[in-house]
Short mmCIF file of C-alpha atoms in Angstrom, two decimals:
data_model
loop_
_atom_site.label_atom_id
_atom_site.label_comp_id
_atom_site.label_asym_id
_atom_site.label_seq_id
_atom_site.Cartn_x
_atom_site.Cartn_y
_atom_site.Cartn_z
CA MET A 1 213.51 60.47 234.11
CA ASN A 2 214.52 59.93 230.51
CA ILE A 3 216.83 62.58 229.85
CA LYS A 4 215.06 63.36 226.41
CA ILE A 5 212.11 64.27 228.41
CA VAL A 6 214.02 66.56 230.58
CA HIS A 7 215.37 68.29 227.61
CA LEU A 8 212.00 68.50 226.31
CA ARG A 9 210.31 70.12 229.43
CA ASN A 10 212.94 72.69 229.37
CA PHE A 11 212.51 73.41 225.88
CA LEU A 12 208.56 73.64 226.16
CA GLU A 13 208.98 76.13 228.98
CA LYS A 14 211.18 78.54 226.95
CA LEU A 15 208.72 78.06 224.03
CA ASP A 16 205.72 79.15 226.52
CA VAL A 17 207.73 82.35 227.38
CA ILE A 18 207.75 83.26 223.68
CA ARG A 19 204.09 82.41 223.38
CA LYS A 20 202.83 84.58 226.17
CA ARG A 21 205.24 87.42 225.12
CA TYR A 22 203.49 87.47 221.70
CA GLU A 23 200.07 86.90 223.04
CA ASP A 24 200.58 90.12 224.98
CA ILE A 25 201.68 91.89 221.80
CA GLU A 26 198.51 90.72 219.90
CA ALA A 27 196.41 91.87 222.67
CA ARG A 28 197.93 95.07 222.25
CA LYS A 29 197.31 95.50 218.48
CA ASP A 30 194.69 97.10 216.70
CA GLN A 31 191.89 94.59 216.71
CA PHE A 32 189.28 96.34 214.23
CA ASN A 33 188.93 94.45 211.24
CA ILE A 34 186.38 95.66 208.57
CA PHE A 35 185.53 92.15 207.39
CA THR A 36 184.48 90.83 210.88
CA ALA A 37 182.99 93.97 211.75
CA MET A 38 180.32 93.67 209.00
CA LEU A 39 180.16 89.70 208.63
CA ASP A 40 180.68 86.39 210.21
CA GLU A 41 184.48 85.33 209.57
CA SER A 42 183.34 82.05 208.55
CA ASP A 43 180.81 83.25 205.92
CA GLU A 44 181.85 81.47 202.67
CA VAL A 45 179.53 83.17 200.32
CA ASN A 46 179.09 86.78 201.54
CA LEU A 47 182.71 87.30 202.66
CA HIS A 48 185.36 84.88 201.39
CA SER A 49 183.76 84.27 197.85
CA GLN A 50 182.56 87.63 197.45
CA PHE A 51 186.00 89.43 198.23
CA ILE A 52 187.96 86.89 196.15
CA PHE A 53 185.54 87.22 193.25
CA SER A 54 185.57 91.05 193.55
CA LEU A 55 189.18 91.15 193.15
CA LEU A 56 189.42 88.85 190.11
CA ASN A 57 186.76 90.73 188.74
CA PHE A 58 188.45 94.06 188.97
CA LYS A 59 189.74 95.54 185.98
CA THR A 60 192.45 98.39 185.62
CA GLY A 61 192.44 99.96 182.29
CA ASN A 62 192.51 96.90 179.90
CA GLU A 63 193.96 94.45 182.33
CA TYR A 64 192.61 92.11 184.91
CA ARG A 65 195.73 92.62 187.05
CA TYR A 66 194.54 90.50 190.13
CA LEU A 67 193.12 87.74 188.08
CA ASN A 68 196.53 87.40 186.02
CA ALA A 69 198.36 87.33 189.50
CA PHE A 70 196.09 84.59 190.62
CA LEU A 71 196.51 82.33 187.67
CA LYS A 72 200.12 82.87 187.84
CA CYS A 73 200.25 81.97 191.66
CA VAL A 74 198.32 78.71 191.14
CA ASP A 75 200.31 77.86 187.74
CA SER A 76 196.96 77.96 185.76
CA SER A 77 197.05 77.29 182.22
CA PHE A 78 193.80 79.15 181.82
CA GLU A 79 193.81 81.43 178.65
CA TYR A 80 191.01 83.95 177.85
CA ASN A 81 190.43 86.95 175.61
CA MET A 82 189.48 90.22 177.20
CA ASN A 83 186.21 90.34 175.12
CA SER A 84 185.11 87.02 175.56
CA LEU A 85 185.98 86.28 179.47
CA GLU A 86 183.19 85.68 181.72
CA ILE A 87 183.62 85.83 185.59
CA HIS A 88 180.82 84.43 187.61
CA LYS A 89 180.01 84.09 191.27
CA GLU A 90 177.20 81.39 192.32
CA LEU A 91 176.38 80.50 188.91
CA HIS A 92 175.19 77.21 188.59
CA ASP A 93 176.03 77.22 192.27
CA ILE A 94 179.76 77.25 191.61
CA ASP A 95 181.17 79.46 194.10
CA ILE A 96 183.45 81.19 191.32
CA LEU A 97 183.83 80.28 187.86
CA LEU A 98 186.08 81.65 185.10
CA MET A 99 184.83 80.88 181.45
CA ASP A 100 185.88 81.87 178.05
CA LYS A 101 183.88 80.18 175.32
CA SER A 102 185.75 81.78 172.65
CA THR A 103 188.87 79.80 174.02
CA LYS A 104 186.72 76.89 175.29
CA ARG A 105 188.34 77.05 178.89
CA ALA A 106 187.05 77.22 182.01
CA VAL A 107 188.14 77.46 186.00
CA ILE A 108 185.92 76.26 188.73
CA ILE A 109 186.96 77.36 192.27
CA GLU A 110 184.93 75.71 194.92
CA ASN A 111 185.28 77.50 198.60
CA LYS A 112 185.33 75.49 201.47
CA ILE A 113 185.71 77.13 205.00
CA TYR A 114 184.01 74.91 207.47
CA ALA A 115 181.23 73.39 205.46
CA PRO A 116 181.31 69.94 204.30
CA ASP A 117 180.90 68.78 200.52
CA SER A 118 177.07 69.20 199.32
CA ASN A 119 176.94 65.78 198.10
CA HIS A 120 173.49 64.12 196.96
CA GLU A 121 172.87 60.53 196.57
CA ASN A 122 173.45 60.21 192.90
CA GLU A 123 175.84 62.79 192.34
CA GLY A 124 178.80 64.47 194.45
CA GLN A 125 179.12 68.25 194.38
CA LEU A 126 182.43 68.60 192.19
CA GLU A 127 180.85 66.13 189.91
CA LYS A 128 177.47 68.28 189.34
CA TYR A 129 179.62 71.38 188.70
CA TYR A 130 182.05 69.68 186.30
CA ARG A 131 179.11 68.03 184.61
CA ILE A 132 177.20 71.33 184.16
CA VAL A 133 180.28 73.01 182.72
CA ILE A 134 180.89 70.28 180.00
CA GLU A 135 177.09 69.61 179.33
CA GLU A 136 175.62 73.05 179.64
CA GLU A 137 178.37 75.43 178.90
CA LYS A 138 180.02 73.27 176.44
CA ILE A 139 183.67 73.57 177.46
CA PRO A 140 185.80 70.26 176.72
CA GLU A 141 186.76 68.42 179.76
CA ASP A 142 190.33 68.60 178.97
CA ASN A 143 190.06 72.32 179.19
CA ILE A 144 188.70 72.62 182.66
CA GLU A 145 190.70 73.32 185.91
CA VAL A 146 189.20 72.59 189.33
CA TYR A 147 190.63 74.32 192.55
CA TYR A 148 189.34 73.22 195.78
CA LEU A 149 189.97 75.95 198.04
CA SER A 150 189.89 75.51 202.01
CA LEU A 151 191.76 76.85 205.26
CA ASN A 152 194.17 73.89 205.35
CA GLY A 153 194.48 72.42 201.71
CA HIS A 154 192.44 69.35 202.36
CA GLU A 155 191.17 67.14 199.79
CA PRO A 156 187.29 67.19 198.61
CA SER A 157 185.55 64.03 200.01
CA ALA A 158 185.59 61.12 197.52
CA ASP A 159 181.94 61.48 197.20
CA SER A 160 182.17 64.83 195.67
CA VAL A 161 184.34 63.51 193.02
CA SER A 162 183.17 59.83 192.37
CA THR A 163 179.68 59.24 193.57
CA ARG A 164 178.57 58.62 189.76
CA ASN A 165 182.32 58.31 188.54
CA LYS A 166 181.17 59.35 185.26
CA TYR A 167 184.40 61.65 185.16
CA PRO A 168 187.09 59.04 186.48
CA LYS A 169 189.71 62.05 185.39
CA LEU A 170 188.01 64.46 188.00
CA GLY A 171 189.50 63.07 191.15
CA GLU A 172 193.32 63.63 189.75
CA LYS A 173 192.73 67.04 188.40
CA VAL A 174 191.11 68.55 191.51
CA LEU A 175 194.11 70.91 192.76
CA CYS A 176 193.74 71.61 196.51
CA ILE A 177 194.89 75.19 197.58
CA SER A 178 194.78 76.93 200.74
CA TYR A 179 194.06 80.20 202.30
CA PRO A 180 197.34 80.54 204.17
CA ASN A 181 199.51 79.23 201.36
CA GLU A 182 198.07 80.34 197.67
CA ILE A 183 195.54 82.96 198.63
CA VAL A 184 198.03 84.96 201.03
CA ARG A 185 201.07 84.49 198.55
CA TRP A 186 198.57 85.71 195.73
CA LEU A 187 197.47 88.87 197.67
CA GLN A 188 201.15 89.47 198.69
CA GLY A 189 202.21 89.36 195.38
CA CYS A 190 199.36 92.05 194.35
CA MET A 191 200.73 94.56 196.82
CA PRO A 192 202.87 96.36 194.40
CA PHE A 193 199.79 97.09 192.15
CA VAL A 194 198.35 99.09 195.07
CA TYR A 195 201.18 101.01 196.76
CA ASP A 196 199.58 104.22 195.94
CA LYS A 197 195.99 103.06 196.34
CA PRO A 198 195.52 103.12 200.29
CA PHE A 199 191.79 101.97 200.38
CA GLN A 200 192.85 98.91 198.16
CA ARG A 201 195.92 98.34 200.07
CA GLU A 202 194.29 98.64 203.44
CA THR A 203 191.63 96.29 202.64
CA ILE A 204 193.98 93.56 201.22
CA ILE A 205 195.92 93.69 204.35
CA GLN A 206 193.09 93.63 206.59
CA TYR A 207 192.05 90.48 204.82
CA ILE A 208 195.52 88.79 204.81
CA LYS A 209 195.16 89.45 208.62
CA LEU A 210 191.77 87.82 208.88
CA ILE A 211 193.19 84.98 206.97
CA ASP A 212 196.30 84.68 209.46
CA ASP A 213 193.87 84.99 212.57
CA MET A 214 191.36 82.23 211.09
CA THR A 215 194.25 79.74 210.45
CA ASN A 216 196.34 80.41 213.62
CA ASN A 217 199.23 82.07 211.58
CA VAL A 218 201.74 83.70 213.72
CA ASP A 219 203.73 87.12 212.95
CA ILE A 220 207.05 86.33 211.34
CA GLU A 221 208.91 87.86 214.18
CA GLU A 222 207.23 85.13 216.34
CA ARG A 223 208.47 82.36 213.77
CA VAL A 224 211.81 83.82 213.80
CA GLU A 225 212.26 83.85 217.53
CA ILE A 226 210.97 79.96 217.73
CA LYS A 227 213.41 79.07 215.07
CA LYS A 228 216.16 80.92 217.09
CA LEU A 229 215.33 79.07 220.14
CA ILE A 230 215.36 75.80 218.36
CA GLY A 231 218.73 76.27 217.11
CA GLU A 232 220.16 77.59 220.45
CA SER A 233 221.34 74.13 221.43
CA LYS A 234 221.57 70.72 220.44
CA SER A 235 219.12 69.61 223.17
CA ASN A 236 216.55 72.21 221.80
CA LEU A 237 217.17 70.57 218.33
CA GLU A 238 216.51 67.37 219.46
CA SER A 239 213.65 68.31 221.65
CA ALA A 240 211.69 70.05 218.49
CA LYS A 241 212.44 67.25 216.33
CA LEU A 242 211.08 64.85 218.97
CA LEU A 243 207.96 66.83 218.88
CA ILE A 244 207.60 66.56 215.01
CA ASP A 245 208.42 63.29 214.85
CA ASN A 246 205.59 62.31 217.38
CA VAL A 247 202.74 64.38 215.93
CA LYS A 248 201.13 61.52 214.16
CA HIS A 249 201.74 59.18 216.89
CA LEU A 250 200.30 61.99 219.46
CA HIS A 251 197.30 62.33 216.81
CA TRP A 252 196.65 58.65 217.21
CA HIS A 253 196.81 58.33 221.03
CA THR A 254 194.69 61.46 221.60
CA ILE A 255 191.74 60.41 219.29
CA ALA A 256 192.03 57.16 220.66
CA ASP A 257 191.95 58.02 224.14
CA PHE A 258 188.98 60.31 223.53
CA TRP A 259 186.96 57.60 221.67
CA ASN A 260 187.86 55.05 224.25
CA GLY A 261 187.00 57.26 227.12
CA LEU A 262 183.50 57.81 225.52
CA VAL A 263 182.98 54.17 225.36
CA ALA A 264 183.92 53.56 228.90
CA ALA A 265 181.76 56.55 230.15
CA LEU A 266 178.88 55.38 228.18
CA GLU A 267 179.27 52.14 229.77
CA LYS A 268 179.43 53.48 233.44
CA ASN A 269 176.41 55.46 232.77
CA GLY A 270 174.64 52.21 232.24
CA TYR A 271 174.56 51.87 228.32
CA GLU A 272 175.20 48.89 226.39
CA VAL A 273 177.88 49.43 224.05
CA LEU A 274 177.36 47.33 220.81
CA GLN A 275 180.06 48.46 218.47
CA THR A 276 183.35 50.87 219.22
CA PRO A 277 185.87 52.31 216.78
CA THR A 278 188.85 49.96 216.10
CA GLU A 279 192.50 50.45 216.42
CA GLU A 280 192.49 50.35 212.60
CA ASP A 281 190.10 53.26 212.20
CA PHE A 282 192.40 55.45 214.45
CA SER A 283 195.55 54.41 212.28
CA ASP A 284 193.37 55.41 209.01
CA ILE A 285 192.64 58.69 210.42
CA ALA A 286 196.18 59.53 212.11
CA HIS A 287 198.56 57.75 209.58
CA GLY A 288 196.64 56.77 206.15
CA SER A 289 196.82 58.18 203.10
CA SER A 290 194.55 60.88 202.12
CA ARG A 291 191.98 58.51 200.34
CA LYS A 292 192.13 56.14 203.69
CA ARG A 293 191.66 59.32 205.83
CA ASN A 294 188.80 60.86 203.63
CA ASN A 295 187.05 57.25 203.71
CA ALA A 296 187.51 56.72 207.43
CA SER A 297 184.63 57.03 209.96
CA LEU A 298 184.20 56.68 213.71
CA SER A 299 181.37 54.95 214.96
CA ILE A 300 179.74 54.04 218.39
CA GLU A 301 176.50 52.21 219.00
CA ILE A 302 174.72 51.88 222.10
CA LYS A 303 171.41 50.07 223.45
CA THR A 304 169.57 52.30 225.39
CA SER A 305 166.26 51.72 227.77
CA LEU A 306 164.21 52.09 224.64
CA PRO A 307 163.89 49.56 221.88
CA PHE A 308 166.38 51.56 219.58
CA ILE A 309 170.06 51.86 219.09
CA VAL A 310 171.75 55.30 219.21
CA GLN A 311 174.69 55.93 216.91
CA ILE A 312 177.48 58.26 217.67
CA GLU A 313 179.43 59.05 214.54
CA GLU A 314 182.06 61.50 212.93
CA TYR A 315 183.24 61.62 209.20
CA SER A 316 185.80 63.31 207.95
CA ASP A 317 183.59 65.92 206.35
CA ASP A 318 181.16 66.28 209.03
CA SER A 319 181.34 66.94 213.08
CA LEU A 320 180.54 64.34 215.58
CA TYR A 321 176.90 63.92 215.79
CA PHE A 322 174.50 60.98 217.02
CA GLY A 323 170.87 59.87 216.20
CA VAL A 324 168.96 56.98 215.24
CA GLY A 325 169.20 55.55 211.90
CA ASN A 326 166.06 54.82 209.75
CA ASP A 327 167.53 51.40 209.01
CA GLN A 328 166.01 50.21 212.27
CA LYS A 329 162.38 48.45 212.32
CA LEU A 330 160.97 50.38 215.44
CA PRO A 331 157.15 50.60 216.65
CA LYS A 332 155.19 53.38 214.80
CA GLN A 333 154.80 55.34 218.10
CA TYR A 334 158.63 56.02 218.43
CA VAL A 335 158.92 56.97 214.74
CA GLN A 336 155.97 59.65 215.54
CA ALA A 337 157.93 60.65 218.54
CA PHE A 338 160.84 61.40 216.46
CA GLU A 339 158.84 63.34 213.95
CA THR A 340 157.46 65.35 216.98
CA LEU A 341 160.97 66.11 218.10
CA VAL A 342 162.04 67.40 214.82
CA ALA A 343 159.11 69.47 214.24
CA ASN A 344 159.16 71.18 217.52
CA ASP A 345 162.80 71.26 218.40
CA GLU A 346 165.26 73.16 216.40
CA ASP A 347 168.26 71.13 218.01
CA TYR A 348 166.92 67.85 216.09
CA GLU A 349 167.07 67.19 212.60
CA ASP A 350 166.12 64.39 210.18
CA ASP A 351 167.50 63.13 206.47
CA GLU A 352 166.87 60.41 204.27
CA ASN A 353 169.34 57.98 206.54
CA TRP A 354 168.10 59.11 210.07
CA PHE A 355 164.95 59.19 211.88
CA ILE A 356 166.35 61.84 213.99
CA TRP A 357 169.93 63.13 214.64
CA LYS A 358 171.47 66.16 216.33
CA TYR A 359 174.93 67.70 217.08
CA PRO A 360 176.02 67.77 220.67
CA SER A 361 175.75 71.23 222.46
CA ILE A 362 179.43 71.67 222.61
CA PRO A 363 180.58 75.42 222.31
CA GLU A 364 181.51 76.30 218.76
CA ASP A 365 185.14 77.03 219.64
CA GLU A 366 185.25 73.58 221.51
CA ILE A 367 184.06 71.27 218.70
CA ILE A 368 186.56 68.60 217.92
CA ASP A 369 187.67 67.52 214.45
CA SER A 370 189.20 63.67 214.95
CA TRP A 371 191.01 64.08 211.61
CA ASP A 372 193.00 67.29 212.48
CA ILE A 373 195.39 67.36 215.37
CA ASN A 374 195.88 71.06 214.79
CA ASN A 375 192.38 71.67 215.37
CA ASP A 376 192.54 73.68 218.98
CA ALA A 377 189.87 71.59 220.47
CA THR A 378 191.25 68.03 219.32
CA PHE A 379 194.60 69.09 220.41
CA HIS A 380 193.13 70.04 223.78
CA LEU A 381 191.66 66.58 223.92
CA ILE A 382 195.24 65.80 225.33
CA ASP A 383 194.17 67.69 228.57
CA ASP A 384 192.19 64.89 230.70
CA SER A 385 189.98 67.35 232.09
CA PHE A 386 188.93 68.82 228.84
CA ARG A 387 188.39 65.46 227.38
CA GLN A 388 186.35 64.21 230.14
CA ARG A 389 184.20 67.58 229.75
CA ILE A 390 183.43 67.18 226.14
CA THR A 391 182.69 63.52 226.72
CA ALA A 392 180.14 64.44 229.69
CA ILE A 393 178.32 67.05 227.14
CA ILE A 394 177.88 64.05 224.53
CA ILE A 395 176.59 61.60 227.39
CA ASP A 396 174.17 64.35 229.08
CA ASP A 397 172.89 65.07 225.38
CA ILE A 398 172.13 61.50 224.70
CA THR A 399 170.61 61.16 228.15
CA LYS A 400 168.42 64.18 227.56
CA PHE A 401 167.37 62.67 224.17
CA ILE A 402 166.15 59.52 225.55
CA LYS A 403 164.17 61.68 228.01
CA ASP A 404 162.74 63.91 225.61
CA VAL A 405 161.32 60.80 223.35
CA GLU A 406 159.79 59.32 226.50
CA ASP A 407 158.50 62.73 227.53
CA CYS A 408 157.09 62.96 223.85
CA MET A 409 155.33 59.48 223.84
CA LYS A 410 153.84 60.10 227.40
CA ALA A 411 152.25 63.40 226.12
CA ALA A 412 151.03 61.51 222.84
CA GLU A 413 149.52 58.85 225.24
CA GLU A 414 147.94 61.41 227.14
CA ASN A 415 146.34 63.10 224.38
CA ARG A 416 144.93 59.96 223.06
CA LEU A 417 143.12 59.38 226.58
#
C-alpha cells in the first residue's frame, strides 16, 4: 500500500478520536437557545433579518453603536446624519435598507440562509432592489452599497444581478459577506458595549452560538487541538496537506459518482436515458470560476412508459428536483392529469416552465448540494450506501409520479364513462 495512504489512515484515526471527544463535550453542554426555542433556525425574515435589524436600529444615547461597528466591520463608506438616517426592514421587500436622503447614500443588505434568489423573468432580485433605490428613493447609483449575506459567503446568481443588465456595474458592486466571518466578527466586536448589560450580552452570545451550530463552526479548543495534531509529525503535516490539495478532486469525483450512478440506476430500472451530465459540467462546478459555477447545471432526461420525458435537474441556487417541462407537446389528457395532481397533491407544483415538478422526498438533513462539498449530505455521498439510498429515493419518487399520472388518467376516464 502507498506509504502516503498508510500515513493518512493513521492521521484520520487520530483525528477521529478528537472529533468523538468534542462531540461528547458538545453533548454535555447546555443546549437551550432562545432563538431556536421560539423560531426555526433557518427563518431568514423573523429570526436573522429581525435580529440584525434590531441591533442596527438600536440607539444608545445619541449613538448607533451596533450600526457603526457593523459599517466598520464591512469597511463601508456609508455616511449618515443622526436626524435623517432611515433603517428599514422589508421596505420594498429589501431585507434591510439603510438610507439617508440628506447624504444621498444607501446600503442594501440581502439576507440568504437557504432560499434561492427570487428572480423574475424580466428582472433579477438584486436588480429590482437596486432599481427601486435609484428610481423611487432617488439615491445616486454610485452612492449605493450592496451586501449579499449568506452562510458561506457565496455569490448571488447571475440572473439576480444581470437579467435586464440595466445596471452593468451592479455585479461588481455586490459584496459577499457571511455569517461565520463578518457577522460573528461584528458581534464579537460589540461585546465591549455590553459587558455590563447581561441581557444584551447573553442574547448576542446565544446568537453567535446559533451561527456556529448552523455553519458547523467548532470551538476554538478543538481547532487548536487539530492544529497541534497536524504539527505533531512530518507525516501528519503531509497527510493534512494531501487532504487539502485533493478537496476539489474529491468534490469532482463525489458528484460525478452520484450523477453517473443515478444514470446507471435509472437504466437498471428500465428507463431510457436521453441526456446525462458531462465531465465538463462536473469540472465547472468543482473547479470552475464563481461565474462558471453559478451558471453550471446538472440535468438528466429519461424516456418513460408514457409519452413524456422526465427531467431531473439541479442548479446552483436550487436543490435537485424532477418534472415535466412545458416545452413538450403532449396530448391534452396528460396536461389535464398534471393539473389535477398539482391541484390535489401538495407534493407537486407547477410554474411558467413546468407542467409539473417536485422535490424528491429526501429528509431535510440529507438534501444534497452538488455545488458544496462542505454540505454534510453532499460529503456523505462518498459513502456508497448513503449514495445508493438517496438514488433509490429519487427513482422511487419518479416511479410513483408515473403511477400517479396513470391513476389520475384512469380516474378521469372512468368519470367520463
